[in-house]
PDB file of C-alpha atoms in Angstrom:
ATOM      1  CA  MET L 478      83.234  86.236 169.256  1.00  0.00           C
ATOM      2  CA  PHE L 479      83.227  88.241 166.067  1.00  0.00           C
ATOM      3  CA  SER L 480      80.025  89.338 164.370  1.00  0.00           C
ATOM      4  CA  LYS L 481      79.188  88.129 160.980  1.00  0.00           C
ATOM      5  CA  LYS L 482      79.118  91.827 159.769  1.00  0.00           C
ATOM      6  CA  TRP L 483      82.632  92.269 161.100  1.00  0.00           C
ATOM      7  CA  MET L 484      83.782  89.101 159.455  1.00  0.00           C
ATOM      8  CA  ALA L 485      82.193  90.192 156.141  1.00  0.00           C
ATOM      9  CA  ALA L 486      83.843  93.590 156.429  1.00  0.00           C
ATOM     10  CA  ALA L 487      87.224  92.019 157.126  1.00  0.00           C
ATOM     11  CA  ALA L 488      86.849  89.595 154.217  1.00  0.00           C
ATOM     12  CA  LEU L 489      85.894  92.526 151.880  1.00  0.00           C
ATOM     13  CA  GLY L 490      88.845  94.530 153.164  1.00  0.00           C
ATOM     14  CA  SER L 491      91.135  91.547 152.532  1.00  0.00           C
ATOM     15  CA  LEU L 492      89.879  91.203 149.033  1.00  0.00           C
ATOM     16  CA  LEU L 493      90.358  94.890 148.320  1.00  0.00           C
ATOM     17  CA  LEU L 494      93.855  94.855 149.703  1.00  0.00           C
ATOM     18  CA  THR L 495      94.686  91.716 147.633  1.00  0.00           C
ATOM     19  CA  GLY L 496      93.256  93.268 144.561  1.00  0.00           C
ATOM     20  CA  HIS L 497      95.249  96.377 145.211  1.00  0.00           C
ATOM     21  CA  ALA L 498      98.452  94.397 145.640  1.00  0.00           C
ATOM     22  CA  MET L 499      97.810  92.406 142.464  1.00  0.00           C
ATOM     23  CA  ALA L 500      97.306  95.685 140.622  1.00  0.00           C
ATOM     24  CA  GLU L 501     100.532  97.021 141.970  1.00  0.00           C
ATOM     25  CA  ASP L 502     102.334  93.815 141.036  1.00  0.00           C
ATOM     26  CA  LYS L 503     101.295  93.899 137.407  1.00  0.00           C
ATOM     27  CA  LYS L 504     103.791  94.608 134.744  1.00  0.00           C
ATOM     28  CA  VAL L 505     102.730  97.582 132.774  1.00  0.00           C
ATOM     29  CA  ILE L 506     103.482  97.799 128.995  1.00  0.00           C
ATOM     30  CA  ALA L 507     102.666 101.180 127.484  1.00  0.00           C
ATOM     31  CA  VAL L 508     102.168 101.243 123.776  1.00  0.00           C
ATOM     32  CA  SER L 509     102.546 104.570 121.934  1.00  0.00           C
ATOM     33  CA  ILE L 510     101.623 104.868 118.320  1.00  0.00           C
ATOM     34  CA  PRO L 511     100.513 107.522 115.741  1.00  0.00           C
ATOM     35  CA  ALA L 512      96.716 107.991 115.339  1.00  0.00           C
ATOM     36  CA  ALA L 513      94.963 106.454 112.359  1.00  0.00           C
ATOM     37  CA  ASP L 514      95.696 109.166 109.912  1.00  0.00           C
ATOM     38  CA  HIS L 515      95.867 106.877 106.792  1.00  0.00           C
ATOM     39  CA  GLY L 516      95.300 103.213 105.993  1.00  0.00           C
ATOM     40  CA  TRP L 517      98.562 101.761 107.302  1.00  0.00           C
ATOM     41  CA  THR L 518      98.452 103.509 110.636  1.00  0.00           C
ATOM     42  CA  ALA L 519      94.772 102.491 110.951  1.00  0.00           C
ATOM     43  CA  GLY L 520      96.026  98.977 110.736  1.00  0.00           C
ATOM     44  CA  VAL L 521      98.699  99.702 113.396  1.00  0.00           C
ATOM     45  CA  VAL L 522      96.038 100.939 115.760  1.00  0.00           C
ATOM     46  CA  TYR L 523      93.768  98.000 115.103  1.00  0.00           C
ATOM     47  CA  HIS L 524      96.562  95.368 115.732  1.00  0.00           C
ATOM     48  CA  ALA L 525      97.812  97.176 118.844  1.00  0.00           C
ATOM     49  CA  ARG L 526      94.428  97.200 120.457  1.00  0.00           C
ATOM     50  CA  THR L 527      93.804  93.663 119.458  1.00  0.00           C
ATOM     51  CA  ALA L 528      97.124  92.559 121.117  1.00  0.00           C
ATOM     52  CA  ALA L 529      96.267  94.553 124.253  1.00  0.00           C
ATOM     53  CA  LYS L 530      92.898  92.982 124.549  1.00  0.00           C
ATOM     54  CA  GLU L 531      94.317  89.455 124.086  1.00  0.00           C
ATOM     55  CA  ILE L 532      97.156  89.910 126.553  1.00  0.00           C
ATOM     56  CA  ASN L 533      95.014  91.688 129.203  1.00  0.00           C
ATOM     57  CA  ALA L 534      92.536  88.841 129.074  1.00  0.00           C
ATOM     58  CA  ALA L 535      95.125  85.998 129.012  1.00  0.00           C
ATOM     59  CA  PHE L 536      97.768  87.313 131.350  1.00  0.00           C
ATOM     60  CA  PRO L 537      96.451  88.763 134.747  1.00  0.00           C
ATOM     61  CA  GLY L 538      99.895  89.805 135.818  1.00  0.00           C
ATOM     62  CA  VAL L 539     100.332  92.044 132.664  1.00  0.00           C
ATOM     63  CA  GLU L 540      98.513  95.290 131.676  1.00  0.00           C
ATOM     64  CA  VAL L 541      98.901  96.738 128.163  1.00  0.00           C
ATOM     65  CA  ILE L 542      97.904 100.387 127.791  1.00  0.00           C
ATOM     66  CA  VAL L 543      97.548 101.796 124.169  1.00  0.00           C
ATOM     67  CA  LYS L 544      97.725 105.493 123.532  1.00  0.00           C
ATOM     68  CA  THR L 545      97.461 107.046 120.070  1.00  0.00           C
ATOM     69  CA  SER L 546      98.686 110.478 119.166  1.00  0.00           C
ATOM     70  CA  PRO L 547      97.912 112.733 116.123  1.00  0.00           C
ATOM     71  CA  SER L 548     101.318 114.508 116.102  1.00  0.00           C
ATOM     72  CA  ALA L 549     104.863 114.153 117.383  1.00  0.00           C
ATOM     73  CA  ALA L 550     104.255 116.860 120.075  1.00  0.00           C
ATOM     74  CA  ASP L 551     101.213 114.916 121.320  1.00  0.00           C
ATOM     75  CA  GLN L 552     103.065 111.642 121.440  1.00  0.00           C
ATOM     76  CA  VAL L 553     105.766 113.317 123.505  1.00  0.00           C
ATOM     77  CA  SER L 554     103.137 114.579 125.900  1.00  0.00           C
ATOM     78  CA  ALA L 555     101.316 111.186 126.068  1.00  0.00           C
ATOM     79  CA  ILE L 556     104.454 109.200 127.013  1.00  0.00           C
ATOM     80  CA  GLU L 557     105.618 111.852 129.515  1.00  0.00           C
ATOM     81  CA  ASP L 558     102.210 111.832 131.105  1.00  0.00           C
ATOM     82  CA  LEU L 559     102.003 108.083 131.319  1.00  0.00           C
ATOM     83  CA  SER L 560     105.586 107.918 132.837  1.00  0.00           C
ATOM     84  CA  ALA L 561     104.750 110.499 135.377  1.00  0.00           C
ATOM     85  CA  SER L 562     101.493 108.872 136.503  1.00  0.00           C
ATOM     86  CA  ARG L 563     102.718 105.328 136.974  1.00  0.00           C
ATOM     87  CA  LYS L 564     105.665 102.894 136.740  1.00  0.00           C
ATOM     88  CA  ILE L 565     106.122 101.748 133.135  1.00  0.00           C
ATOM     89  CA  ASP L 566     107.924  98.484 132.909  1.00  0.00           C
ATOM     90  CA  ALA L 567     108.151  98.631 129.126  1.00  0.00           C
ATOM     91  CA  LEU L 568     107.477 101.048 126.371  1.00  0.00           C
ATOM     92  CA  VAL L 569     106.611  99.952 122.865  1.00  0.00           C
ATOM     93  CA  ILE L 570     106.761 102.889 120.528  1.00  0.00           C
ATOM     94  CA  LEU L 571     106.228 103.606 116.866  1.00  0.00           C
ATOM     95  CA  PRO L 572     107.600 107.110 116.829  1.00  0.00           C
ATOM     96  CA  TYR L 573     105.664 109.760 114.926  1.00  0.00           C
ATOM     97  CA  SER L 574     109.042 111.237 114.038  1.00  0.00           C
ATOM     98  CA  SER L 575     112.442 110.023 115.020  1.00  0.00           C
ATOM     99  CA  GLU L 576     114.115 113.292 116.010  1.00  0.00           C
ATOM    100  CA  GLU L 577     111.310 114.678 118.300  1.00  0.00           C
ATOM    101  CA  LEU L 578     110.826 111.394 120.263  1.00  0.00           C
ATOM    102  CA  THR L 579     114.420 110.325 120.842  1.00  0.00           C
ATOM    103  CA  GLU L 580     115.152 112.288 123.961  1.00  0.00           C
ATOM    104  CA  PRO L 581     111.682 111.778 125.617  1.00  0.00           C
ATOM    105  CA  VAL L 582     112.025 107.977 125.117  1.00  0.00           C
ATOM    106  CA  LYS L 583     115.558 108.155 126.412  1.00  0.00           C
ATOM    107  CA  ALA L 584     114.228 109.823 129.592  1.00  0.00           C
ATOM    108  CA  ILE L 585     111.746 106.992 130.040  1.00  0.00           C
ATOM    109  CA  LYS L 586     114.506 104.387 129.612  1.00  0.00           C
ATOM    110  CA  GLU L 587     116.624 106.102 132.300  1.00  0.00           C
ATOM    111  CA  LYS L 588     113.772 105.494 134.663  1.00  0.00           C
ATOM    112  CA  GLY L 589     114.189 101.803 134.159  1.00  0.00           C
ATOM    113  CA  SER L 590     111.777 100.971 131.404  1.00  0.00           C
ATOM    114  CA  PHE L 591     112.468  98.414 128.621  1.00  0.00           C
ATOM    115  CA  ILE L 592     112.221 100.089 125.312  1.00  0.00           C
ATOM    116  CA  THR L 593     110.910  98.477 122.102  1.00  0.00           C
ATOM    117  CA  VAL L 594     111.009 100.529 118.873  1.00  0.00           C
ATOM    118  CA  VAL L 595     108.795  99.719 115.882  1.00  0.00           C
ATOM    119  CA  ASP L 596     109.305 100.681 112.235  1.00  0.00           C
ATOM    120  CA  ARG L 597     110.558 104.318 112.438  1.00  0.00           C
ATOM    121  CA  GLY L 598     113.847 104.148 114.363  1.00  0.00           C
ATOM    122  CA  LEU L 599     115.060 106.725 116.890  1.00  0.00           C
ATOM    123  CA  THR L 600     118.055 108.800 116.149  1.00  0.00           C
ATOM    124  CA  ASP L 601     119.987 107.037 118.894  1.00  0.00           C
ATOM    125  CA  PRO L 602     119.462 103.194 118.457  1.00  0.00           C
ATOM    126  CA  THR L 603     121.352 102.478 121.735  1.00  0.00           C
ATOM    127  CA  ILE L 604     118.122 103.478 123.514  1.00  0.00           C
ATOM    128  CA  GLN L 605     116.248 100.493 122.240  1.00  0.00           C
ATOM    129  CA  GLY L 606     116.453  96.981 123.789  1.00  0.00           C
ATOM    130  CA  LEU L 607     114.339  95.639 120.865  1.00  0.00           C
ATOM    131  CA  TYR L 608     113.711  96.801 117.328  1.00  0.00           C
ATOM    132  CA  VAL L 609     110.964  95.383 115.097  1.00  0.00           C
ATOM    133  CA  ALA L 610     110.470  96.539 111.446  1.00  0.00           C
ATOM    134  CA  GLY L 611     109.808  95.327 107.919  1.00  0.00           C
ATOM    135  CA  ASP L 612     112.296  95.119 105.133  1.00  0.00           C
ATOM    136  CA  ASN L 613     111.728  98.172 102.912  1.00  0.00           C
ATOM    137  CA  ILE L 614     114.509  97.339 100.557  1.00  0.00           C
ATOM    138  CA  ALA L 615     112.990  93.871  99.944  1.00  0.00           C
ATOM    139  CA  VAL L 616     109.602  95.474  99.252  1.00  0.00           C
ATOM    140  CA  GLY L 617     111.208  97.436  96.307  1.00  0.00           C
ATOM    141  CA  ARG L 618     113.510  94.660  95.277  1.00  0.00           C
ATOM    142  CA  ASN L 619     110.971  91.807  95.130  1.00  0.00           C
ATOM    143  CA  THR L 620     108.392  94.045  93.383  1.00  0.00           C
ATOM    144  CA  ALA L 621     111.040  94.905  90.712  1.00  0.00           C
ATOM    145  CA  LYS L 622     112.058  91.241  90.223  1.00  0.00           C
ATOM    146  CA  TYR L 623     108.443  90.341  89.513  1.00  0.00           C
ATOM    147  CA  MET L 624     108.125  93.196  86.984  1.00  0.00           C
ATOM    148  CA  ILE L 625     111.336  92.152  85.249  1.00  0.00           C
ATOM    149  CA  ASP L 626     110.091  88.625  84.874  1.00  0.00           C
ATOM    150  CA  LYS L 627     106.503  89.538  83.939  1.00  0.00           C
ATOM    151  CA  LEU L 628     107.553  92.103  81.274  1.00  0.00           C
ATOM    152  CA  GLY L 629     110.351  90.040  79.838  1.00  0.00           C
ATOM    153  CA  GLY L 630     113.155  92.366  81.149  1.00  0.00           C
ATOM    154  CA  LYS L 631     112.006  95.448  79.141  1.00  0.00           C
ATOM    155  CA  GLY L 632     109.335  98.130  79.370  1.00  0.00           C
ATOM    156  CA  ASP L 633     108.422 101.677  80.288  1.00  0.00           C
ATOM    157  CA  LEU L 634     107.594 102.401  83.908  1.00  0.00           C
ATOM    158  CA  VAL L 635     106.352 105.216  86.043  1.00  0.00           C
ATOM    159  CA  VAL L 636     106.918 105.286  89.773  1.00  0.00           C
ATOM    160  CA  LEU L 637     105.150 107.039  92.723  1.00  0.00           C
ATOM    161  CA  ARG L 638     107.121 107.777  95.788  1.00  0.00           C
ATOM    162  CA  GLY L 639     105.723 108.338  99.327  1.00  0.00           C
ATOM    163  CA  ILE L 640     107.137 111.135 101.516  1.00  0.00           C
ATOM    164  CA  PRO L 641     110.832 111.963 101.976  1.00  0.00           C
ATOM    165  CA  THR L 642     111.794 109.441 104.675  1.00  0.00           C
ATOM    166  CA  VAL L 643     114.340 106.649 105.125  1.00  0.00           C
ATOM    167  CA  ILE L 644     111.467 104.156 104.509  1.00  0.00           C
ATOM    168  CA  ASP L 645     110.652 105.581 101.195  1.00  0.00           C
ATOM    169  CA  ASP L 646     114.427 105.863 100.192  1.00  0.00           C
ATOM    170  CA  GLU L 647     114.954 102.210 101.034  1.00  0.00           C
ATOM    171  CA  ARG L 648     112.054 101.057  98.916  1.00  0.00           C
ATOM    172  CA  ILE L 649     113.181 103.109  95.948  1.00  0.00           C
ATOM    173  CA  LYS L 650     116.784 101.865  96.352  1.00  0.00           C
ATOM    174  CA  GLY L 651     115.638  98.294  96.387  1.00  0.00           C
ATOM    175  CA  PHE L 652     113.499  98.822  93.276  1.00  0.00           C
ATOM    176  CA  GLN L 653     116.217 100.806  91.313  1.00  0.00           C
ATOM    177  CA  ASP L 654     119.029  98.456  92.221  1.00  0.00           C
ATOM    178  CA  ALA L 655     117.016  95.479  90.972  1.00  0.00           C
ATOM    179  CA  ILE L 656     116.193  96.949  87.614  1.00  0.00           C
ATOM    180  CA  ALA L 657     119.672  98.299  86.968  1.00  0.00           C
ATOM    181  CA  GLY L 658     121.080  96.668  83.911  1.00  0.00           C
ATOM    182  CA  THR L 659     117.804  95.528  82.524  1.00  0.00           C
ATOM    183  CA  GLY L 660     115.591  96.987  79.740  1.00  0.00           C
ATOM    184  CA  LEU L 661     113.091  98.411  82.196  1.00  0.00           C
ATOM    185  CA  LYS L 662     113.134 102.196  81.975  1.00  0.00           C
ATOM    186  CA  VAL L 663     111.657 104.577  84.545  1.00  0.00           C
ATOM    187  CA  LEU L 664     109.918 107.373  82.546  1.00  0.00           C
ATOM    188  CA  ASP L 665     109.017 109.403  85.669  1.00  0.00           C
ATOM    189  CA  ILE L 666     109.215 109.318  89.392  1.00  0.00           C
ATOM    190  CA  GLN L 667     107.532 111.800  91.751  1.00  0.00           C
ATOM    191  CA  TYR L 668     106.119 112.051  95.289  1.00  0.00           C
ATOM    192  CA  ALA L 669     102.475 111.497  96.033  1.00  0.00           C
ATOM    193  CA  HIS L 670     102.937 111.481  99.788  1.00  0.00           C
ATOM    194  CA  TRP L 671     101.288 108.011 100.394  1.00  0.00           C
ATOM    195  CA  ASN L 672      97.969 109.607  99.650  1.00  0.00           C
ATOM    196  CA  SER L 673      95.268 108.136  97.298  1.00  0.00           C
ATOM    197  CA  ASP L 674      93.984 111.440  96.070  1.00  0.00           C
ATOM    198  CA  GLU L 675      97.462 112.808  95.306  1.00  0.00           C
ATOM    199  CA  ALA L 676      98.258 109.560  93.600  1.00  0.00           C
ATOM    200  CA  PHE L 677      95.190 109.795  91.385  1.00  0.00           C
ATOM    201  CA  LYS L 678      96.080 113.298  90.246  1.00  0.00           C
ATOM    202  CA  LEU L 679      99.755 112.338  89.635  1.00  0.00           C
ATOM    203  CA  MET L 680      98.739 109.263  87.672  1.00  0.00           C
ATOM    204  CA  GLN L 681      96.403 111.421  85.539  1.00  0.00           C
ATOM    205  CA  ASP L 682      99.458 113.606  84.828  1.00  0.00           C
ATOM    206  CA  TYR L 683     101.502 110.644  83.894  1.00  0.00           C
ATOM    207  CA  LEU L 684      98.756 109.285  81.539  1.00  0.00           C
ATOM    208  CA  ALA L 685      98.460 112.656  79.834  1.00  0.00           C
ATOM    209  CA  LYS L 686     102.269 112.994  79.457  1.00  0.00           C
ATOM    210  CA  TYR L 687     103.161 109.502  78.309  1.00  0.00           C
ATOM    211  CA  PRO L 688     101.286 107.739  75.510  1.00  0.00           C
ATOM    212  CA  HIS L 689     102.633 104.370  76.392  1.00  0.00           C
ATOM    213  CA  ILE L 690     103.270 102.916  79.883  1.00  0.00           C
ATOM    214  CA  ASP L 691     103.840  99.224  80.518  1.00  0.00           C
ATOM    215  CA  ALA L 692     103.726  99.183  84.296  1.00  0.00           C
ATOM    216  CA  VAL L 693     103.258 101.368  87.374  1.00  0.00           C
ATOM    217  CA  TRP L 694     104.811 101.020  90.777  1.00  0.00           C
ATOM    218  CA  ALA L 695     103.231 102.953  93.682  1.00  0.00           C
ATOM    219  CA  ASN L 696     105.355 101.965  96.676  1.00  0.00           C
ATOM    220  CA  ASP L 697     102.325 102.105  99.062  1.00  0.00           C
ATOM    221  CA  ASP L 698      98.850 100.657  98.667  1.00  0.00           C
ATOM    222  CA  ASP L 699      97.011 103.883  99.533  1.00  0.00           C
ATOM    223  CA  MET L 700      98.673 105.371  96.465  1.00  0.00           C
ATOM    224  CA  LEU L 701      97.988 102.268  94.387  1.00  0.00           C
ATOM    225  CA  LEU L 702      94.204 102.731  94.892  1.00  0.00           C
ATOM    226  CA  GLY L 703      94.464 106.237  93.338  1.00  0.00           C
ATOM    227  CA  VAL L 704      96.532 104.841  90.459  1.00  0.00           C
ATOM    228  CA  ILE L 705      94.096 102.073  89.693  1.00  0.00           C
ATOM    229  CA  GLU L 706      91.136 104.532  89.693  1.00  0.00           C
ATOM    230  CA  ALA L 707      92.995 106.925  87.318  1.00  0.00           C
ATOM    231  CA  VAL L 708      93.850 104.121  84.896  1.00  0.00           C
ATOM    232  CA  LYS L 709      90.233 102.846  85.023  1.00  0.00           C
ATOM    233  CA  GLN L 710      88.770 106.267  84.173  1.00  0.00           C
ATOM    234  CA  SER L 711      91.356 106.764  81.380  1.00  0.00           C
ATOM    235  CA  GLY L 712      90.343 103.647  79.543  1.00  0.00           C
ATOM    236  CA  ARG L 713      94.003 103.012  78.720  1.00  0.00           C
ATOM    237  CA  THR L 714      94.819  99.366  77.903  1.00  0.00           C
ATOM    238  CA  ASP L 715      98.579  99.545  77.549  1.00  0.00           C
ATOM    239  CA  ILE L 716      99.298  99.246  81.295  1.00  0.00           C
ATOM    240  CA  LYS L 717     100.001  95.653  82.070  1.00  0.00           C
ATOM    241  CA  LEU L 718     100.955  95.921  85.789  1.00  0.00           C
ATOM    242  CA  ALA L 719      99.986  98.299  88.626  1.00  0.00           C
ATOM    243  CA  LEU L 720     101.672  97.162  91.838  1.00  0.00           C
ATOM    244  CA  GLY L 721     101.925  98.599  95.280  1.00  0.00           C
ATOM    245  CA  GLY L 722     103.211  97.479  98.676  1.00  0.00           C
ATOM    246  CA  ASN L 723     102.208  97.099 102.362  1.00  0.00           C
ATOM    247  CA  GLY L 724      99.594  94.376 102.374  1.00  0.00           C
ATOM    248  CA  MET L 725      96.350  96.402 102.377  1.00  0.00           C
ATOM    249  CA  LYS L 726      93.388  93.928 102.510  1.00  0.00           C
ATOM    250  CA  ASP L 727      91.790  95.535  99.353  1.00  0.00           C
ATOM    251  CA  ILE L 728      94.918  94.784  97.368  1.00  0.00           C
ATOM    252  CA  VAL L 729      95.418  91.366  98.762  1.00  0.00           C
ATOM    253  CA  LYS L 730      91.824  90.606  97.854  1.00  0.00           C
ATOM    254  CA  LYS L 731      92.650  91.523  94.254  1.00  0.00           C
ATOM    255  CA  VAL L 732      95.462  89.061  94.408  1.00  0.00           C
ATOM    256  CA  ILE L 733      93.207  86.352  95.741  1.00  0.00           C
ATOM    257  CA  ASP L 734      90.659  87.155  92.933  1.00  0.00           C
ATOM    258  CA  GLY L 735      93.468  86.828  90.334  1.00  0.00           C
ATOM    259  CA  ASP L 736      93.326  90.456  89.161  1.00  0.00           C
ATOM    260  CA  SER L 737      95.378  90.678  85.975  1.00  0.00           C
ATOM    261  CA  MET L 738      96.842  94.133  86.583  1.00  0.00           C
ATOM    262  CA  THR L 739      97.586  93.594  90.215  1.00  0.00           C
ATOM    263  CA  PRO L 740      98.407  89.907  90.501  1.00  0.00           C
ATOM    264  CA  VAL L 741     100.937  90.191  93.361  1.00  0.00           C
ATOM    265  CA  GLU L 742     101.670  92.224  96.413  1.00  0.00           C
ATOM    266  CA  THR L 743     104.530  92.751  98.934  1.00  0.00           C
ATOM    267  CA  PRO L 744     103.798  92.957 102.676  1.00  0.00           C
ATOM    268  CA  TYR L 745     104.837  95.537 105.097  1.00  0.00           C
ATOM    269  CA  PRO L 746     102.258  94.525 107.715  1.00  0.00           C
ATOM    270  CA  PRO L 747     101.008  96.929 110.237  1.00  0.00           C
ATOM    271  CA  SER L 748     100.592  93.817 112.384  1.00  0.00           C
ATOM    272  CA  MET L 749     104.335  94.194 113.261  1.00  0.00           C
ATOM    273  CA  ILE L 750     103.169  96.240 116.175  1.00  0.00           C
ATOM    274  CA  LYS L 751     101.366  93.112 117.530  1.00  0.00           C
ATOM    275  CA  THR L 752     104.534  91.135 117.056  1.00  0.00           C
ATOM    276  CA  ALA L 753     106.472  93.801 118.951  1.00  0.00           C
ATOM    277  CA  ILE L 754     104.064  93.892 121.840  1.00  0.00           C
ATOM    278  CA  TYR L 755     104.037  90.074 122.340  1.00  0.00           C
ATOM    279  CA  MET L 756     107.849  90.012 122.111  1.00  0.00           C
ATOM    280  CA  THR L 757     108.063  92.748 124.781  1.00  0.00           C
ATOM    281  CA  MET L 758     105.660  90.829 126.898  1.00  0.00           C
ATOM    282  CA  ALA L 759     107.831  87.671 126.602  1.00  0.00           C
ATOM    283  CA  ASN L 760     110.793  89.752 127.707  1.00  0.00           C
ATOM    284  CA  LEU L 761     109.011  90.783 130.928  1.00  0.00           C
ATOM    285  CA  VAL L 762     107.414  87.509 131.927  1.00  0.00           C
ATOM    286  CA  GLY L 763     109.379  84.831 129.948  1.00  0.00           C
ATOM    287  CA  GLN L 764     112.403  82.828 131.062  1.00  0.00           C
ATOM    288  CA  ALA L 765     114.874  84.422 128.720  1.00  0.00           C
ATOM    289  CA  PRO L 766     115.642  88.121 127.765  1.00  0.00           C
ATOM    290  CA  VAL L 767     114.446  89.208 124.303  1.00  0.00           C
ATOM    291  CA  ARG L 768     116.973  91.659 122.772  1.00  0.00           C
ATOM    292  CA  GLY L 769     118.085  92.735 119.283  1.00  0.00           C
ATOM    293  CA  ALA L 770     116.550  93.589 116.004  1.00  0.00           C
ATOM    294  CA  VAL L 771     113.868  91.699 114.122  1.00  0.00           C
ATOM    295  CA  LYS L 772     113.345  92.478 110.388  1.00  0.00           C
ATOM    296  CA  LEU L 773     110.230  90.996 108.880  1.00  0.00           C
ATOM    297  CA  ASP L 774     110.614  89.536 105.390  1.00  0.00           C
ATOM    298  CA  ALA L 775     108.757  90.860 102.384  1.00  0.00           C
ATOM    299  CA  PRO L 776     108.078  87.808 100.261  1.00  0.00           C
ATOM    300  CA  LEU L 777     105.685  88.116  97.262  1.00  0.00           C
ATOM    301  CA  ILE L 778     102.085  87.655  98.080  1.00  0.00           C
ATOM    302  CA  THR L 779     100.725  85.503  95.294  1.00  0.00           C
ATOM    303  CA  LYS L 780      97.345  83.827  94.666  1.00  0.00           C
ATOM    304  CA  ASP L 781      98.824  80.714  96.246  1.00  0.00           C
ATOM    305  CA  ASN L 782      99.644  82.293  99.616  1.00  0.00           C
ATOM    306  CA  ALA L 783      97.450  85.455  99.717  1.00  0.00           C
ATOM    307  CA  LYS L 784      94.986  84.056 102.239  1.00  0.00           C
ATOM    308  CA  GLU L 785      97.787  84.037 104.850  1.00  0.00           C
ATOM    309  CA  TYR L 786      98.084  87.724 104.537  1.00  0.00           C
ATOM    310  CA  PHE L 787      94.329  88.583 104.320  1.00  0.00           C
ATOM    311  CA  PHE L 788      92.819  90.129 107.415  1.00  0.00           C
ATOM    312  CA  PRO L 789      89.209  91.108 106.459  1.00  0.00           C
ATOM    313  CA  ASP L 790      88.423  92.592 109.876  1.00  0.00           C
ATOM    314  CA  SER L 791      91.390  95.023 109.834  1.00  0.00           C
ATOM    315  CA  PRO L 792      90.803  98.552 108.576  1.00  0.00           C
ATOM    316  CA  PHE L 793      93.823  98.066 106.391  1.00  0.00           C
TER     317      PHE L 793
END
């Protein structure tokens, strides 16, 4: 006859072995993203961690691990360390930079991991099984179309660019193509590096240089905050519109409140990382493979639909 202590020990051992087996059987999704170095990436971190918390609670057979990195070199080290320490079934990555991350991600794919790339593409798109991004051309185009309509097809504009990237180039192309052939004239266009302080200083320069400006387009909301503050401090009343892009909660709130100078917004939501994580999970545990490219639309955010795009708990 077995003693109660022996039976208890055997039961405990069985539970431990079962738990260990369940842990080994879990599908692991590693999520690698830049650290929160400005508003948009802070939103990415928030939505990635939210998705991980939701999935880890609702799906016991899936484990989502989120790693943030302050530089491309740190991101390379982070994914290499993860890959070396455990089996990764899928990697969801928003690359800090395309060039430096392409080969390390390729090496992880060659170990058998499914690769989902978000926003900034790799230099070799064949590495990815899934690509999720926003429509940067539409961000510029839809903003321009609104300006054309609101200004009656004519007016003097100044534009603030972000940093020299494909994302910035696409936004500018969408905007410039849309205003081509109209009476809207771009007086000046310079980089402010998606930075509120730089945008504030650049807008001050624009205001000093040009006695009349009808509208401003800062192609990112961090820059738009600097623009709005510069206009406010100047006391200028000629500027009818100051528009941005990305869907920052502070700007969406202006739309909700019916702000006359910023009555619309265009989304480029950091929550796309959450979409990518859930789609990757569906690929691992669902009944059909998820492959291809998903481009999120950039419809105008107006007072009528702004509440759909307002996330007050998000840092962005």
